Short mmCIF file of C-alpha atoms and ligand atoms in Angstrom, two decimals:
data_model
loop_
_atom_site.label_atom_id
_atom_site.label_comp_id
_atom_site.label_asym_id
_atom_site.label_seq_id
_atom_site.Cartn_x
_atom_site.Cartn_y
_atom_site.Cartn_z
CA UNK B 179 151.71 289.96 101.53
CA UNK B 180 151.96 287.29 98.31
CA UNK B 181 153.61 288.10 95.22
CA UNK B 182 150.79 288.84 92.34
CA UNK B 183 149.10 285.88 91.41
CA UNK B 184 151.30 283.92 88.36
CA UNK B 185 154.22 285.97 89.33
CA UNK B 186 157.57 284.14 91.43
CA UNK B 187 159.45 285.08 94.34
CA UNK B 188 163.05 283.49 93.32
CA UNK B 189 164.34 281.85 96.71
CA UNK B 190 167.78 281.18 96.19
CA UNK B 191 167.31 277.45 95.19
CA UNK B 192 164.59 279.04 92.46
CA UNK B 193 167.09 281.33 91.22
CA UNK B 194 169.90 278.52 90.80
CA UNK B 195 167.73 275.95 88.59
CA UNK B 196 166.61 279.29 86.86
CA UNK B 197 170.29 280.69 86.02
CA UNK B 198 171.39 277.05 85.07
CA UNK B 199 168.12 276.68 82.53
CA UNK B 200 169.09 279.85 81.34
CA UNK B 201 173.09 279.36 81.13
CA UNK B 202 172.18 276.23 79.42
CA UNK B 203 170.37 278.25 76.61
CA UNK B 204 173.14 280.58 76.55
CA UNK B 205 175.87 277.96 76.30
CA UNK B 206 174.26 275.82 73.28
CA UNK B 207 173.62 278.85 71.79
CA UNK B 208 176.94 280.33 72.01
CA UNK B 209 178.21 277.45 70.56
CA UNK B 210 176.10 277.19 67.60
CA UNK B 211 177.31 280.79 66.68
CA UNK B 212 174.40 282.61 68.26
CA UNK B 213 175.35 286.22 69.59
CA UNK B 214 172.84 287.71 73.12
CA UNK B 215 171.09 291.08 72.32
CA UNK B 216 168.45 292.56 74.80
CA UNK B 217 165.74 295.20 74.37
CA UNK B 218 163.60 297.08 76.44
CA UNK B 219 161.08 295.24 79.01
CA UNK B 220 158.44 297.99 78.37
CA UNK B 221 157.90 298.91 74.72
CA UNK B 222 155.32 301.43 73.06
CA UNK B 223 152.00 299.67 73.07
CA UNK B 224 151.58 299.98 68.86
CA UNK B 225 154.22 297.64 68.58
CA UNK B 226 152.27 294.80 69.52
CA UNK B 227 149.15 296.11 67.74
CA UNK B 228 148.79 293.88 64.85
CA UNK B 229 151.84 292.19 64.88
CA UNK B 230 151.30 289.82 67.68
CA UNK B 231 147.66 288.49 67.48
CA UNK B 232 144.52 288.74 69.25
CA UNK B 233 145.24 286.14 72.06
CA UNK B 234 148.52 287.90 72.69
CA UNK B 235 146.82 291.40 72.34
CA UNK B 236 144.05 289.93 75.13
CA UNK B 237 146.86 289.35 77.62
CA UNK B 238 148.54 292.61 77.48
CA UNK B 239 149.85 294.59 80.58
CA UNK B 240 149.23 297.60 79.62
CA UNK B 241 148.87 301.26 80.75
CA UNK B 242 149.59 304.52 80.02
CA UNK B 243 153.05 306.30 81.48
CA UNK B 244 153.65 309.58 82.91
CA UNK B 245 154.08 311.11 79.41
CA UNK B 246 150.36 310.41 78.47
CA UNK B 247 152.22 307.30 76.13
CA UNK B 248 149.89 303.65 75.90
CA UNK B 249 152.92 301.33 77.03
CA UNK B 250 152.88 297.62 77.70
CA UNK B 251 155.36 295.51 79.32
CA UNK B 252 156.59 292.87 76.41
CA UNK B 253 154.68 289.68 76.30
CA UNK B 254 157.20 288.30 73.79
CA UNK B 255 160.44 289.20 72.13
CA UNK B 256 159.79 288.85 68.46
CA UNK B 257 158.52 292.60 67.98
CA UNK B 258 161.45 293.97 69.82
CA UNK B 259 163.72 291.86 67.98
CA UNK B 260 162.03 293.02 64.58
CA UNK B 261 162.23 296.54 65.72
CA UNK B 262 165.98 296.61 66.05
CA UNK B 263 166.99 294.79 63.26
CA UNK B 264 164.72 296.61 60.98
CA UNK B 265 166.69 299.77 62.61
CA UNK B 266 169.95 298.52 61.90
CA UNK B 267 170.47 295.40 59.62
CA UNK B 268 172.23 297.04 57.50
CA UNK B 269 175.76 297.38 59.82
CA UNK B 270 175.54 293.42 60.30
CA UNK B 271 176.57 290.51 57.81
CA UNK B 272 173.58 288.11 57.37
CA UNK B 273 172.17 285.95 58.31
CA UNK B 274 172.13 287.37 62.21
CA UNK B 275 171.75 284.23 64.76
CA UNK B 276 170.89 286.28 67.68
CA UNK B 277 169.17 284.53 71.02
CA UNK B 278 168.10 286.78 74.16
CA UNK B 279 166.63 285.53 77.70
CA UNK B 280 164.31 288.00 78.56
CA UNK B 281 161.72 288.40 81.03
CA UNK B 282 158.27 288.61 78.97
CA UNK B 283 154.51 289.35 80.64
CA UNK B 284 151.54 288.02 79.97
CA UNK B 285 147.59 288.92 81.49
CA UNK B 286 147.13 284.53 81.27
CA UNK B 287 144.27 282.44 82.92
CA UNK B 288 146.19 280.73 85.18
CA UNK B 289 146.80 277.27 85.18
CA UNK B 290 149.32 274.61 84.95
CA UNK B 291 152.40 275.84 82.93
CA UNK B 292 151.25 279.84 82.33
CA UNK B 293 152.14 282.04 84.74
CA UNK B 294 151.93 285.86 84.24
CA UNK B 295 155.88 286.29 84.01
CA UNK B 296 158.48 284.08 82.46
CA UNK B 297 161.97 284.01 81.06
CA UNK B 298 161.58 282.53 77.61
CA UNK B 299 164.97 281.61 75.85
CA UNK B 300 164.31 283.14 71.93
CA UNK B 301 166.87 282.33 69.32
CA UNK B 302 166.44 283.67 65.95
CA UNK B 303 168.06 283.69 62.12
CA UNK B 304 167.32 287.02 60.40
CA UNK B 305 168.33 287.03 56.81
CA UNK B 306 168.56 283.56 55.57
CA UNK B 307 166.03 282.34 53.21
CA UNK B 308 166.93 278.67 52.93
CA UNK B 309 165.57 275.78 54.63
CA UNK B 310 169.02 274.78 56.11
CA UNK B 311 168.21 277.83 58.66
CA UNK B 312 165.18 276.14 59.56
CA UNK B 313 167.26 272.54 60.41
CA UNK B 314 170.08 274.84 62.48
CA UNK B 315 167.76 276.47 64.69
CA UNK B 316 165.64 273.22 65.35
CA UNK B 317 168.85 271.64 65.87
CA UNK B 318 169.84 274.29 68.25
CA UNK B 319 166.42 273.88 70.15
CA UNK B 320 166.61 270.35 69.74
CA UNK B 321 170.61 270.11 71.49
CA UNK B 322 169.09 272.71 74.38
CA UNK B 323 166.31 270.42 75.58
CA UNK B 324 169.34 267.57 75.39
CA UNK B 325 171.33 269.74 77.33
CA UNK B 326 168.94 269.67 79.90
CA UNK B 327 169.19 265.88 80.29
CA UNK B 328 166.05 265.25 78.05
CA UNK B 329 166.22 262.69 75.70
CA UNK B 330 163.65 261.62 72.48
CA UNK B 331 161.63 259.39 74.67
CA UNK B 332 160.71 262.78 77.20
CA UNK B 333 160.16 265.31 74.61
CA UNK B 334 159.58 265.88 70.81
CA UNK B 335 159.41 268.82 68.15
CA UNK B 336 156.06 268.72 66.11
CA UNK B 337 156.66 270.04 63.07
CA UNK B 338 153.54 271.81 60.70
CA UNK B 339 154.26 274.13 57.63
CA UNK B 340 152.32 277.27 57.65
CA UNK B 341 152.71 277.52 54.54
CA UNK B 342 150.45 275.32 53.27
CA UNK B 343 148.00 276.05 55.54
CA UNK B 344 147.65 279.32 54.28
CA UNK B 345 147.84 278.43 50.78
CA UNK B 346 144.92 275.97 51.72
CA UNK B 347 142.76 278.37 53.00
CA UNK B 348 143.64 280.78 49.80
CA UNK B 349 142.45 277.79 47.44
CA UNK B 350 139.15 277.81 49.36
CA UNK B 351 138.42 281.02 48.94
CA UNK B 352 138.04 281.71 52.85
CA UNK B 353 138.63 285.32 53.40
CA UNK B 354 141.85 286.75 55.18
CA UNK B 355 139.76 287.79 58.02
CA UNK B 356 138.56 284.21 58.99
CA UNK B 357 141.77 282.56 58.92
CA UNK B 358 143.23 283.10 62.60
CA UNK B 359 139.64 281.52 63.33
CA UNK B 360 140.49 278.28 61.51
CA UNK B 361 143.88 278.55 62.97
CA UNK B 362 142.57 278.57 66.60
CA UNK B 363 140.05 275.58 66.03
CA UNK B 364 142.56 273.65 64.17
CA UNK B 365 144.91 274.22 67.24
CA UNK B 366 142.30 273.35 69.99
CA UNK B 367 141.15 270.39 67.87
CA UNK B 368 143.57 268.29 69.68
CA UNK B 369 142.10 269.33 73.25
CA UNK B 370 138.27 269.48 71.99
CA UNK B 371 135.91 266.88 70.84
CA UNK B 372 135.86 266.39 67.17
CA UNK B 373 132.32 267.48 66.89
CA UNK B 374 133.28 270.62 68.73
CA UNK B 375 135.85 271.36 66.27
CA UNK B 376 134.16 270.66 62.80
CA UNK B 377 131.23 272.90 64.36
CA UNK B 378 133.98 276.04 64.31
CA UNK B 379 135.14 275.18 60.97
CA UNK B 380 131.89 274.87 58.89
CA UNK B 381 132.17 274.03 55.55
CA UNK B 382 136.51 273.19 55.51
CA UNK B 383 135.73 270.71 58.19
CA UNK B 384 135.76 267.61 56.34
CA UNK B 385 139.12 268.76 54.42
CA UNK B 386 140.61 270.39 57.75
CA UNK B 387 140.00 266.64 59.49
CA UNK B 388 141.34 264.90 56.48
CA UNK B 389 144.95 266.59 56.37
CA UNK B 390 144.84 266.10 60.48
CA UNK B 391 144.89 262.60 59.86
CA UNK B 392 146.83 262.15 56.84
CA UNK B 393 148.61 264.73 56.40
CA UNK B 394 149.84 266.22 53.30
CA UNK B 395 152.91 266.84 50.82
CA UNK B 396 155.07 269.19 51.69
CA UNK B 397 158.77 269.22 50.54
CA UNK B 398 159.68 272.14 53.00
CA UNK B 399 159.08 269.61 55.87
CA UNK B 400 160.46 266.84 54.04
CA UNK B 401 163.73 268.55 53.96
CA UNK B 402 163.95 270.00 56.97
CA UNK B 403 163.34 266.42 58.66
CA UNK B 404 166.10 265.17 56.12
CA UNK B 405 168.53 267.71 57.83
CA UNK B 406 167.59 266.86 61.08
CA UNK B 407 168.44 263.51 60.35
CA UNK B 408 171.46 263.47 59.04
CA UNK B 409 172.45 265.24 61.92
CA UNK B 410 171.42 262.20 63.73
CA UNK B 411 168.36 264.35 65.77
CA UNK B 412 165.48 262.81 63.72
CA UNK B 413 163.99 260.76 66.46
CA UNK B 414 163.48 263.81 68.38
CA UNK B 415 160.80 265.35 65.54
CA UNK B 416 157.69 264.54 63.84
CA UNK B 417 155.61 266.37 60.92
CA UNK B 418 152.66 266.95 62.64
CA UNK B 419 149.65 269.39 60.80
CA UNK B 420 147.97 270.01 63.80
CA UNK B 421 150.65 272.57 65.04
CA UNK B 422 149.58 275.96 63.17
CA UNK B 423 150.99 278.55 66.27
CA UNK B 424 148.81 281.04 67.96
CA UNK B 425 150.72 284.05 66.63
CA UNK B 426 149.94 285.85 63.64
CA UNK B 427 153.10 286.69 62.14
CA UNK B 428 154.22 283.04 60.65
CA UNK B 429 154.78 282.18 57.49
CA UNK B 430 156.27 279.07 56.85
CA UNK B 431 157.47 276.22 58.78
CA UNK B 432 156.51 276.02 62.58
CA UNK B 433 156.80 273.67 65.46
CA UNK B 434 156.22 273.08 68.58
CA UNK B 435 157.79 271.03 71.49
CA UNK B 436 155.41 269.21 73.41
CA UNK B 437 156.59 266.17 76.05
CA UNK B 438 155.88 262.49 75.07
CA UNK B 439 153.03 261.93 77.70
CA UNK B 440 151.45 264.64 76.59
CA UNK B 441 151.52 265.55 80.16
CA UNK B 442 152.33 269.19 79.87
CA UNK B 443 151.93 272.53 77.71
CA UNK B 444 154.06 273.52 74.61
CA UNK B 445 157.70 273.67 76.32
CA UNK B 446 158.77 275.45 73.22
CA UNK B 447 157.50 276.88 69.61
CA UNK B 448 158.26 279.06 66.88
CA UNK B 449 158.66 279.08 63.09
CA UNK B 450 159.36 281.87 59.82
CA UNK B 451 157.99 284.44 59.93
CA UNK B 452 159.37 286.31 56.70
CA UNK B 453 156.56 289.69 56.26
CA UNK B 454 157.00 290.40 60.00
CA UNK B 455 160.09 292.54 59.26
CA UNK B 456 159.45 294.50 56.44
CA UNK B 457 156.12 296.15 58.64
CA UNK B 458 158.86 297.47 60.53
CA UNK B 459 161.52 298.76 57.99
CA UNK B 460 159.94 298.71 54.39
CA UNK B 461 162.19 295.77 53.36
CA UNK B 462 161.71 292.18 53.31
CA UNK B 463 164.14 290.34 55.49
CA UNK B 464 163.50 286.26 56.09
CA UNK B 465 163.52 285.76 59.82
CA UNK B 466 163.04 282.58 61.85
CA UNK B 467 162.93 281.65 65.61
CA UNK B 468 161.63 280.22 68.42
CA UNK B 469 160.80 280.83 72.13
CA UNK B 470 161.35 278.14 74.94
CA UNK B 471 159.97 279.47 78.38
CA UNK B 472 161.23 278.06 81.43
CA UNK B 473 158.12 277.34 83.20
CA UNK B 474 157.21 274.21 81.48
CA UNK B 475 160.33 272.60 81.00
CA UNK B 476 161.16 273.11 84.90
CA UNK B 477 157.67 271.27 85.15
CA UNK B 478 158.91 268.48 83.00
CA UNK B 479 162.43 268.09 84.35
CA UNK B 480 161.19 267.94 87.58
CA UNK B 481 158.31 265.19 86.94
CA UNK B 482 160.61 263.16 85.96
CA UNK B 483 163.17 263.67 88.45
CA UNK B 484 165.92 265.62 86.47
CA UNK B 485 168.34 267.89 87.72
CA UNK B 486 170.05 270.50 86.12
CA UNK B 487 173.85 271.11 87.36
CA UNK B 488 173.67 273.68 89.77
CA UNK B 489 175.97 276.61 88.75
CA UNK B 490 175.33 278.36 92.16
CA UNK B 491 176.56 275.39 94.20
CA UNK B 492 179.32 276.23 96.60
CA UNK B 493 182.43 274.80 96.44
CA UNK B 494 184.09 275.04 100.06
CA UNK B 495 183.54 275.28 103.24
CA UNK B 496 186.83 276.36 105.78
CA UNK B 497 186.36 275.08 109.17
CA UNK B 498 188.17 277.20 111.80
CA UNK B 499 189.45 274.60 114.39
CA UNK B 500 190.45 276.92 117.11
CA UNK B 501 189.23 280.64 117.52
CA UNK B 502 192.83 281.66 117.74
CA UNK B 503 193.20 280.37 113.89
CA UNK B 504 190.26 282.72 112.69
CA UNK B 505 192.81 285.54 110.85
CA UNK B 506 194.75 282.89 109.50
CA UNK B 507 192.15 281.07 107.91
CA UNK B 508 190.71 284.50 106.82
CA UNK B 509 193.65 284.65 104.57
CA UNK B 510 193.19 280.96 102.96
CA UNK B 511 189.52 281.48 102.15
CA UNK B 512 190.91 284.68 100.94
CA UNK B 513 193.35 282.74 98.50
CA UNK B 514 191.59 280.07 97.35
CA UNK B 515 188.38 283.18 96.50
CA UNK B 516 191.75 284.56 94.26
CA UNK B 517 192.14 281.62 92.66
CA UNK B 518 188.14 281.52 91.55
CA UNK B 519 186.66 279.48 93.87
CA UNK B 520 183.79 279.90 95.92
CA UNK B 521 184.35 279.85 99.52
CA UNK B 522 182.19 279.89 102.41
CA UNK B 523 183.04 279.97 106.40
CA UNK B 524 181.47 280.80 109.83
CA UNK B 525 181.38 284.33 110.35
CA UNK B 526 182.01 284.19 114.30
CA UNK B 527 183.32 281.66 116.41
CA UNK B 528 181.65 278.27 116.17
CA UNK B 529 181.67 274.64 117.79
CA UNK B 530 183.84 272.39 115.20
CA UNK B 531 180.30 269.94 114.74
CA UNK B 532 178.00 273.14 114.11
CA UNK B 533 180.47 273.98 111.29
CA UNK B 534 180.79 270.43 109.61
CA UNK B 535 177.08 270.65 109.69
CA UNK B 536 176.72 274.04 107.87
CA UNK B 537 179.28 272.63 105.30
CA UNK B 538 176.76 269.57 104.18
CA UNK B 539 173.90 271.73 104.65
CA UNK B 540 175.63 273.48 102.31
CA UNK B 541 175.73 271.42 99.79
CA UNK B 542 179.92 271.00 99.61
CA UNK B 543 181.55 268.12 99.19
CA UNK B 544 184.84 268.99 100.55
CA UNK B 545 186.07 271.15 103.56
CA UNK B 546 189.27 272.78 104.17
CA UNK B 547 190.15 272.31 107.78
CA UNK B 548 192.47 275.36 109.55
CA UNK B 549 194.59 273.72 112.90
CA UNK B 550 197.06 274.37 114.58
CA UNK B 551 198.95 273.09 111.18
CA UNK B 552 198.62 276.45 109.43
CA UNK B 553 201.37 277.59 111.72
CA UNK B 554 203.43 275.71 109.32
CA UNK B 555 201.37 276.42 106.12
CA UNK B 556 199.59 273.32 105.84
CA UNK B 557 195.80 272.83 105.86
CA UNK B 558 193.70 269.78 106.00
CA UNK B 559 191.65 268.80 103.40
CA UNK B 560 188.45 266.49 104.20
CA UNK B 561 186.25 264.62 101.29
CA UNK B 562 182.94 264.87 103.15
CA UNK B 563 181.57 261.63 100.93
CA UNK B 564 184.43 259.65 101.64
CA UNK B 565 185.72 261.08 104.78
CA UNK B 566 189.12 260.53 103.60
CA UNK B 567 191.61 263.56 105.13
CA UNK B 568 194.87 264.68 103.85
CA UNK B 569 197.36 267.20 104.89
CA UNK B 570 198.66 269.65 101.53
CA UNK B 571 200.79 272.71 101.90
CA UNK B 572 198.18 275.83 100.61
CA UNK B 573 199.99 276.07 97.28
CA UNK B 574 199.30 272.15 96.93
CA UNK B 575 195.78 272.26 98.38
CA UNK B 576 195.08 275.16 95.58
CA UNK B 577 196.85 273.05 93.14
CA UNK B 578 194.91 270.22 93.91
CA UNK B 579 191.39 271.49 94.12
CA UNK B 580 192.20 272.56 90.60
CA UNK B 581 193.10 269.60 89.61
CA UNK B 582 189.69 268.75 91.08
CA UNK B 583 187.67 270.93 89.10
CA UNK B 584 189.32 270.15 86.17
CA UNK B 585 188.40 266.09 86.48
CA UNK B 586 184.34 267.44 86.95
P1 LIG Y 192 154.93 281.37 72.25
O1 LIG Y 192 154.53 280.05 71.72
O2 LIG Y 192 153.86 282.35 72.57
O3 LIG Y 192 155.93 281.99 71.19
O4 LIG Y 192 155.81 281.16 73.53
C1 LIG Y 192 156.95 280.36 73.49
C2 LIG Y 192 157.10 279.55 74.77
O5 LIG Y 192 157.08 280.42 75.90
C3 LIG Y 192 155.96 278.58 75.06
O6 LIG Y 192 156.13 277.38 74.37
C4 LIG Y 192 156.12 278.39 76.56
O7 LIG Y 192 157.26 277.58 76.88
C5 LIG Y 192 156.49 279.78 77.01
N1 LIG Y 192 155.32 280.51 77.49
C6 LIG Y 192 154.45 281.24 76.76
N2 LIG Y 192 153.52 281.79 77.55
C7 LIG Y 192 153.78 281.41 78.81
C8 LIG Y 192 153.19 281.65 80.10
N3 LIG Y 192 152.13 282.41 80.25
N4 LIG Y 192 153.76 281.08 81.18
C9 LIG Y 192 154.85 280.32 81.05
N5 LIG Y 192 155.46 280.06 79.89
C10 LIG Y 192 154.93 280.58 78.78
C11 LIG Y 192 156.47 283.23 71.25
O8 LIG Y 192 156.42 283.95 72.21
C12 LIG Y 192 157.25 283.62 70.01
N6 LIG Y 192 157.59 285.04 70.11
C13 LIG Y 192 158.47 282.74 69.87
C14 LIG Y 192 159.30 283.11 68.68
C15 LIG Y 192 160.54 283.65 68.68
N7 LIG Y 192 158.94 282.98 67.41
C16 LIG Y 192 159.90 283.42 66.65
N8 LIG Y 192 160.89 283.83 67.41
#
């Protein structure tokens, strides 16, 4: 039997690049002051009504539970994340700079990039009207994708302002109920032909066209690529209008990360969304964020032959020389496990070649060898790259692989 089509099995090697991705997010996000939260995986089905959008609303997993209740599994954070702060802003300082890694769901036509399951890194500021919010969290998205070994000739940020989008549309006079529709062919103009696109806008066509090519004042982006810039991250972000989000709940700035080739689907997006909050708790809070899934960036990363350091890896391997030596060695993998490394070792006995073998299968770069020696409380320790051995005492050996670690 096959897992569901768009969903993963996680083979061990899956689940390393996956928990490095993700302890990546974690990391840059701890260190620009961001706290983790997490919420349910299956929320009431209303909360998506409405707030999300149609194409999100389209791609629900939905059904109804035991207790006769219309659930859906979440297909993005953002409502959850409204839902609690609404709920309980009020025992936090603002502005909140809270990030999550959950696993979201999504009904998608599959193709390259969109799977029906992903974990999608979301970092969001909750309370902070100011543009400087906007230039922390890109800078936090931007320093991620940097952290990943990407650089400003593999990926950029394309930055739009919703804003003025919707103030366009309100000087046209088009109703509210016909601008997601302008949204959606302004955002597949870049995939369509032209004549495609100006066929699904009507009348704001030629204006539409005119901003996609020219662009247009707007000091909110102007600023927010000043910030970026001083912080020395300007080459990895452009203003670009054709970025408007798929999402209904934005209201200001948005952006999207996209690679330079063009190659792939949005790694990344997100933008203010300052009404989305007070639907939930009758008062207006400013709120900000983005999602980065890690479908698409694995994708890129591997196209272009990245790795990511492996946080799984295992660090040594004990070869038993002699069966008689198998307790004693059980008590140095023991010690050096104490001391926080990870060990690994043949459970039963084993020719000395199989177990060299099983050590650079895997993956180690240095095995402790248990001889006769240990009699005396010395081990041997073996680089595997440069084959160089030396003898240590177990308190120096533990000493020294410290020393090690330390140097990586
Ligand atoms: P989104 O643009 O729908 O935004 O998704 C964000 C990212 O999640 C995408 O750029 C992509 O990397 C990934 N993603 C989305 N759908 C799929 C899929 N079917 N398969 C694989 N990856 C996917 C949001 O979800 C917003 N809630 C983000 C946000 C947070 N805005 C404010 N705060």
């Amino acid at each position: 039997m096959q897992p569901l089509p768009g969903f993963r099995d996680f083979y061990p090697e899956d689940l390393a690049f996956r928990q490095s991705l993700l302890e990546i997010c974690r990391g840059t996000a701890r260190r620009y002051g961001f706290q983790e939260y997490d919420g349910p995986p299956l929320e009431p089905l209303d909360l998506y009504k409405k707030k999300s959008g149609e194409e999100l609303l389209g791609q629900l997993y939905q059904f109804i539970d035991k207790g006769e209740r219309s659930v859906a599994l979440r297909p993005e954070m953002t409502p959850t994340l409204a839902r609690m702060v609404a709920a309980k802003h009020r025992d936090y300082k603002k502005p909140l700079k809270w990030f999550s890694v959950p696993q979201v769901f999504r009904y998608e036509r599959q193709q390259k990039g969109r799977l029906r399951e992903h974990y999608q890194f979301n970092a969001d500021i909750i309370g902070e009207p100011s543009l400087g919010a906007e230039v922390e969290l890109v800078a936090l998205l931007i320093d991620t994708l940097r952290n990943c070994g990407l650089t400003s000739a593999d990926v950029v940020v394309r930055m739009s302002d919703r804003q003025f989008w919707l103030d366009f549309l309100r000087t046209k006079n088009v109703p509210e109920d016909q601008w997601y529709a302008v949204f959606q062919a302004i955002d597949k103009s870049e995939r369509e032909p032209e004549e495609k696109s100006r066929e699904a806008l009507g009348a704001l066509a030629d204006d539409v066209f005119q901003v996609l090519r020219e662009g247009a004042p707007s000091e909110r982006l102007t600023e927010v690529m000043a910030g970026l810039r001083a912080r020395g991250l300007a080459d990895f972000a452009r203003v670009d209008f054709r970025i408007v989000r798929g999402l209904a709940y934005y209201t200001g700035i948005v952006f999207e990360v996209f690679d330079r080739q063009g190659e792939f689907r949005a790694i990344a997006g997100g933008g203010r969304y300052d009404d989305l909050l007070e639907k939930f708790g009758n008062e207006a809070l400013p709120a900000l964020g983005f999602g980065m899934g890690d479908v698409v960036i694995g994708e890129l990363l591997k196209a272009r032959g990245k790795s990511l350091p492996n946080i799984a890896s295992l660090e040594l391997y004990v070869i038993i020389a002699e069966e008689t030596y198998r307790s004693a060695a059980g008590a140095v993998v023991q010690q050096f496990r104490d001391a926080g490394f990870s060990v690994d070792y043949s459970l039963a006995e084993t020719k000395f070649k199989k177990q060299m073998e099983a050590a650079t299968y895997r993956g180690v770069s240095q095995v402790i060898i248990v001889d006769e020696k240990i009699l005396q409380d010395v081990i041997s320790v073996k680089n595997l790259i440069t084959r160089e051995q030396i003898d240590l005492s177990l308190a120096d050996a533990l000493q020294y692989q410290n020393a090690l670690r330390k140097k990586q």
